[in-house]
Amino acid sequence: MSGVRLIPLQCPRCDTPVLAKLDEVAWVCEQCGQGMKISDERGTDAMDVFFSAALPQNKPGFPYWVARGAVRPLVRSTYHRDSSEEMNAFWATPRLFYVPAYALEIEKVVAAGVSLLHKPVRMEPGARTAILPVVLPPEDVFRVAEFVVMSVEADRRDALKEFKFDLKLDPVQLWILP
Ligand SMILES: [Zn+2]
């Protein structure tokens, strides 16, 4: 029975069967457009899914978990130079964290997270499109966001020795981006 879910999944709004594979953790109903979270324990739970207005209609969009996060640096020591001022300016305001939710190696997930943290995309909702399977559970977003913060700090032009910080993330939203 491997590969088959024991609970038959249905759309929480219109009862259309959800034909998600075992590794998929979110879904958009083809019938009514309802977004949902999928878990082995609870089945489907309605959840808003946001589609970017910049999506082309002729190819599947890329799912990302997005959350606003505040970073409070606690300890930063370096072997040479000191980028504390630059660091404090960067984290002075909350930032948008983007974590790719489609199938991707972890190094690329973090690299994409760093790149989008530096260059956020316009978050303007638009029409529904097809999407790539959502396989990264929202529970993993915090851990990836921590990697992203570490990566941003390691990239500064000094030799980072130690960095400790506190990260507070708002609840995640699922966005479909080009
Ligand atoms: Zn539905």
PDB file of N, CA and C in Angstrom, residues 11-51:
ATOM      1  N   CYS A  11     -11.668  18.109  -0.907  1.00  0.00           N
ATOM      2  CA  CYS A  11     -11.675  19.553  -0.728  1.00  0.00           C
ATOM      3  C   CYS A  11     -12.625  19.905   0.421  1.00  0.00           C
ATOM      4  N   PRO A  12     -12.159  20.723   1.393  1.00  0.00           N
ATOM      5  CA  PRO A  12     -13.021  21.069   2.531  1.00  0.00           C
ATOM      6  C   PRO A  12     -14.224  21.921   2.118  1.00  0.00           C
ATOM      7  N   ARG A  13     -14.191  22.521   0.920  1.00  0.00           N
ATOM      8  CA  ARG A  13     -15.315  23.367   0.520  1.00  0.00           C
ATOM      9  C   ARG A  13     -16.308  22.622  -0.384  1.00  0.00           C
ATOM     10  N   CYS A  14     -15.788  21.885  -1.405  1.00  0.00           N
ATOM     11  CA  CYS A  14     -16.713  21.301  -2.390  1.00  0.00           C
ATOM     12  C   CYS A  14     -16.644  19.782  -2.473  1.00  0.00           C
ATOM     13  N   ASP A  15     -15.827  19.155  -1.603  1.00  0.00           N
ATOM     14  CA  ASP A  15     -15.727  17.691  -1.535  1.00  0.00           C
ATOM     15  C   ASP A  15     -15.106  17.021  -2.764  1.00  0.00           C
ATOM     16  N   THR A  16     -14.562  17.805  -3.692  1.00  0.00           N
ATOM     17  CA  THR A  16     -13.855  17.201  -4.829  1.00  0.00           C
ATOM     18  C   THR A  16     -12.654  16.404  -4.303  1.00  0.00           C
ATOM     19  N   PRO A  17     -12.441  15.174  -4.805  1.00  0.00           N
ATOM     20  CA  PRO A  17     -11.277  14.398  -4.343  1.00  0.00           C
ATOM     21  C   PRO A  17      -9.967  15.150  -4.612  1.00  0.00           C
ATOM     22  N   VAL A  18      -9.055  15.054  -3.661  1.00  0.00           N
ATOM     23  CA  VAL A  18      -7.741  15.693  -3.773  1.00  0.00           C
ATOM     24  C   VAL A  18      -6.749  14.622  -4.183  1.00  0.00           C
ATOM     25  N   LEU A  19      -6.195  14.761  -5.390  1.00  0.00           N
ATOM     26  CA  LEU A  19      -5.346  13.696  -5.928  1.00  0.00           C
ATOM     27  C   LEU A  19      -3.872  14.013  -5.669  1.00  0.00           C
ATOM     28  N   ALA A  20      -3.569  14.363  -4.443  1.00  0.00           N
ATOM     29  CA  ALA A  20      -2.201  14.733  -4.091  1.00  0.00           C
ATOM     30  C   ALA A  20      -1.369  13.483  -3.845  1.00  0.00           C
ATOM     31  N   LYS A  21      -0.085  13.560  -4.228  1.00  0.00           N
ATOM     32  CA  LYS A  21       0.840  12.472  -3.914  1.00  0.00           C
ATOM     33  C   LYS A  21       1.211  12.549  -2.433  1.00  0.00           C
ATOM     34  N   LEU A  22       1.833  11.448  -1.946  1.00  0.00           N
ATOM     35  CA  LEU A  22       2.132  11.358  -0.513  1.00  0.00           C
ATOM     36  C   LEU A  22       3.017  12.476   0.016  1.00  0.00           C
ATOM     37  N   ASP A  23       3.923  12.995  -0.833  1.00  0.00           N
ATOM     38  CA  ASP A  23       4.838  14.020  -0.315  1.00  0.00           C
ATOM     39  C   ASP A  23       4.256  15.426  -0.417  1.00  0.00           C
ATOM     40  N   GLU A  24       3.055  15.576  -0.934  1.00  0.00           N
ATOM     41  CA  GLU A  24       2.493  16.922  -1.084  1.00  0.00           C
ATOM     42  C   GLU A  24       1.811  17.385   0.197  1.00  0.00           C
ATOM     43  N   VAL A  25       2.080  18.635   0.590  1.00  0.00           N
ATOM     44  CA  VAL A  25       1.606  19.143   1.883  1.00  0.00           C
ATOM     45  C   VAL A  25       0.592  20.276   1.738  1.00  0.00           C
ATOM     46  N   ALA A  26       0.338  20.692   0.502  1.00  0.00           N
ATOM     47  CA  ALA A  26      -0.689  21.710   0.259  1.00  0.00           C
ATOM     48  C   ALA A  26      -1.247  21.483  -1.130  1.00  0.00           C
ATOM     49  N   TRP A  27      -2.424  22.068  -1.382  1.00  0.00           N
ATOM     50  CA  TRP A  27      -3.150  21.753  -2.622  1.00  0.00           C
ATOM     51  C   TRP A  27      -4.100  22.898  -2.909  1.00  0.00           C
ATOM     52  N   VAL A  28      -4.398  23.071  -4.194  1.00  0.00           N
ATOM     53  CA  VAL A  28      -5.446  24.009  -4.572  1.00  0.00           C
ATOM     54  C   VAL A  28      -6.486  23.221  -5.360  1.00  0.00           C
ATOM     55  N   CYS A  29      -7.746  23.286  -4.934  1.00  0.00           N
ATOM     56  CA  CYS A  29      -8.817  22.520  -5.570  1.00  0.00           C
ATOM     57  C   CYS A  29      -9.015  23.014  -7.010  1.00  0.00           C
ATOM     58  N   GLU A  30      -8.979  22.047  -7.953  1.00  0.00           N
ATOM     59  CA  GLU A  30      -9.158  22.428  -9.356  1.00  0.00           C
ATOM     60  C   GLU A  30     -10.591  22.881  -9.625  1.00  0.00           C
ATOM     61  N   GLN A  31     -11.514  22.363  -8.831  1.00  0.00           N
ATOM     62  CA  GLN A  31     -12.924  22.657  -9.033  1.00  0.00           C
ATOM     63  C   GLN A  31     -13.290  24.067  -8.557  1.00  0.00           C
ATOM     64  N   CYS A  32     -12.998  24.338  -7.260  1.00  0.00           N
ATOM     65  CA  CYS A  32     -13.496  25.591  -6.679  1.00  0.00           C
ATOM     66  C   CYS A  32     -12.387  26.580  -6.324  1.00  0.00           C
ATOM     67  N   GLY A  33     -11.115  26.155  -6.424  1.00  0.00           N
ATOM     68  CA  GLY A  33     -10.020  27.070  -6.148  1.00  0.00           C
ATOM     69  C   GLY A  33      -9.651  27.190  -4.677  1.00  0.00           C
ATOM     70  N   GLN A  34     -10.302  26.420  -3.813  1.00  0.00           N
ATOM     71  CA  GLN A  34      -9.981  26.472  -2.380  1.00  0.00           C
ATOM     72  C   GLN A  34      -8.555  25.953  -2.150  1.00  0.00           C
ATOM     73  N   GLY A  35      -7.763  26.713  -1.381  1.00  0.00           N
ATOM     74  CA  GLY A  35      -6.453  26.241  -0.982  1.00  0.00           C
ATOM     75  C   GLY A  35      -6.587  25.401   0.273  1.00  0.00           C
ATOM     76  N   MET A  36      -5.661  24.471   0.478  1.00  0.00           N
ATOM     77  CA  MET A  36      -5.729  23.652   1.695  1.00  0.00           C
ATOM     78  C   MET A  36      -4.358  23.128   2.079  1.00  0.00           C
ATOM     79  N   LYS A  37      -4.214  22.881   3.382  1.00  0.00           N
ATOM     80  CA  LYS A  37      -3.037  22.234   3.913  1.00  0.00           C
ATOM     81  C   LYS A  37      -3.381  20.748   4.019  1.00  0.00           C
ATOM     82  N   ILE A  38      -2.404  19.893   3.767  1.00  0.00           N
ATOM     83  CA  ILE A  38      -2.648  18.450   3.878  1.00  0.00           C
ATOM     84  C   ILE A  38      -1.730  17.906   4.962  1.00  0.00           C
ATOM     85  N   SER A  39      -2.302  17.159   5.913  1.00  0.00           N
ATOM     86  CA  SER A  39      -1.444  16.483   6.875  1.00  0.00           C
ATOM     87  C   SER A  39      -1.972  15.071   7.075  1.00  0.00           C
ATOM     88  N   ASP A  40      -1.064  14.167   7.435  1.00  0.00           N
ATOM     89  CA  ASP A  40      -1.461  12.769   7.597  1.00  0.00           C
ATOM     90  C   ASP A  40      -2.452  12.607   8.736  1.00  0.00           C
ATOM     91  N   GLU A  41      -2.332  13.461   9.761  1.00  0.00           N
ATOM     92  CA  GLU A  41      -3.200  13.306  10.928  1.00  0.00           C
ATOM     93  C   GLU A  41      -4.588  13.879  10.668  1.00  0.00           C
ATOM     94  N   ARG A  42      -4.627  15.055  10.019  1.00  0.00           N
ATOM     95  CA  ARG A  42      -5.885  15.791   9.953  1.00  0.00           C
ATOM     96  C   ARG A  42      -6.548  15.783   8.587  1.00  0.00           C
ATOM     97  N   GLY A  43      -5.865  15.261   7.580  1.00  0.00           N
ATOM     98  CA  GLY A  43      -6.428  15.320   6.233  1.00  0.00           C
ATOM     99  C   GLY A  43      -6.260  16.705   5.653  1.00  0.00           C
ATOM    100  N   THR A  44      -7.350  17.327   5.183  1.00  0.00           N
ATOM    101  CA  THR A  44      -7.234  18.658   4.568  1.00  0.00           C
ATOM    102  C   THR A  44      -7.811  19.735   5.489  1.00  0.00           C
ATOM    103  N   ASP A  45      -7.109  20.859   5.549  1.00  0.00           N
ATOM    104  CA  ASP A  45      -7.562  22.041   6.296  1.00  0.00           C
ATOM    105  C   ASP A  45      -7.541  23.224   5.344  1.00  0.00           C
ATOM    106  N   ALA A  46      -8.644  23.954   5.267  1.00  0.00           N
ATOM    107  CA  ALA A  46      -8.691  25.119   4.382  1.00  0.00           C
ATOM    108  C   ALA A  46      -7.583  26.109   4.748  1.00  0.00           C
ATOM    109  N   MET A  47      -6.945  26.668   3.740  1.00  0.00           N
ATOM    110  CA  MET A  47      -5.854  27.639   3.939  1.00  0.00           C
ATOM    111  C   MET A  47      -5.850  28.556   2.722  1.00  0.00           C
ATOM    112  N   ASP A  48      -5.638  29.848   2.927  1.00  0.00           N
ATOM    113  CA  ASP A  48      -5.564  30.774   1.799  1.00  0.00           C
ATOM    114  C   ASP A  48      -4.277  30.538   1.016  1.00  0.00           C
ATOM    115  N   VAL A  49      -4.382  30.519  -0.295  1.00  0.00           N
ATOM    116  CA  VAL A  49      -3.214  30.464  -1.167  1.00  0.00           C
ATOM    117  C   VAL A  49      -3.272  31.703  -2.055  1.00  0.00           C
ATOM    118  N   PHE A  50      -2.163  32.438  -2.122  1.00  0.00           N
ATOM    119  CA  PHE A  50      -2.131  33.704  -2.851  1.00  0.00           C
ATOM    120  C   PHE A  50      -1.352  33.539  -4.153  1.00  0.00           C
ATOM    121  N   PHE A  51      -1.961  33.978  -5.248  1.00  0.00           N
ATOM    122  CA  PHE A  51      -1.335  33.904  -6.563  1.00  0.00           C
ATOM    123  C   PHE A  51      -0.854  35.292  -6.971  1.00  0.00           C
TER     124      PHE A  51
END
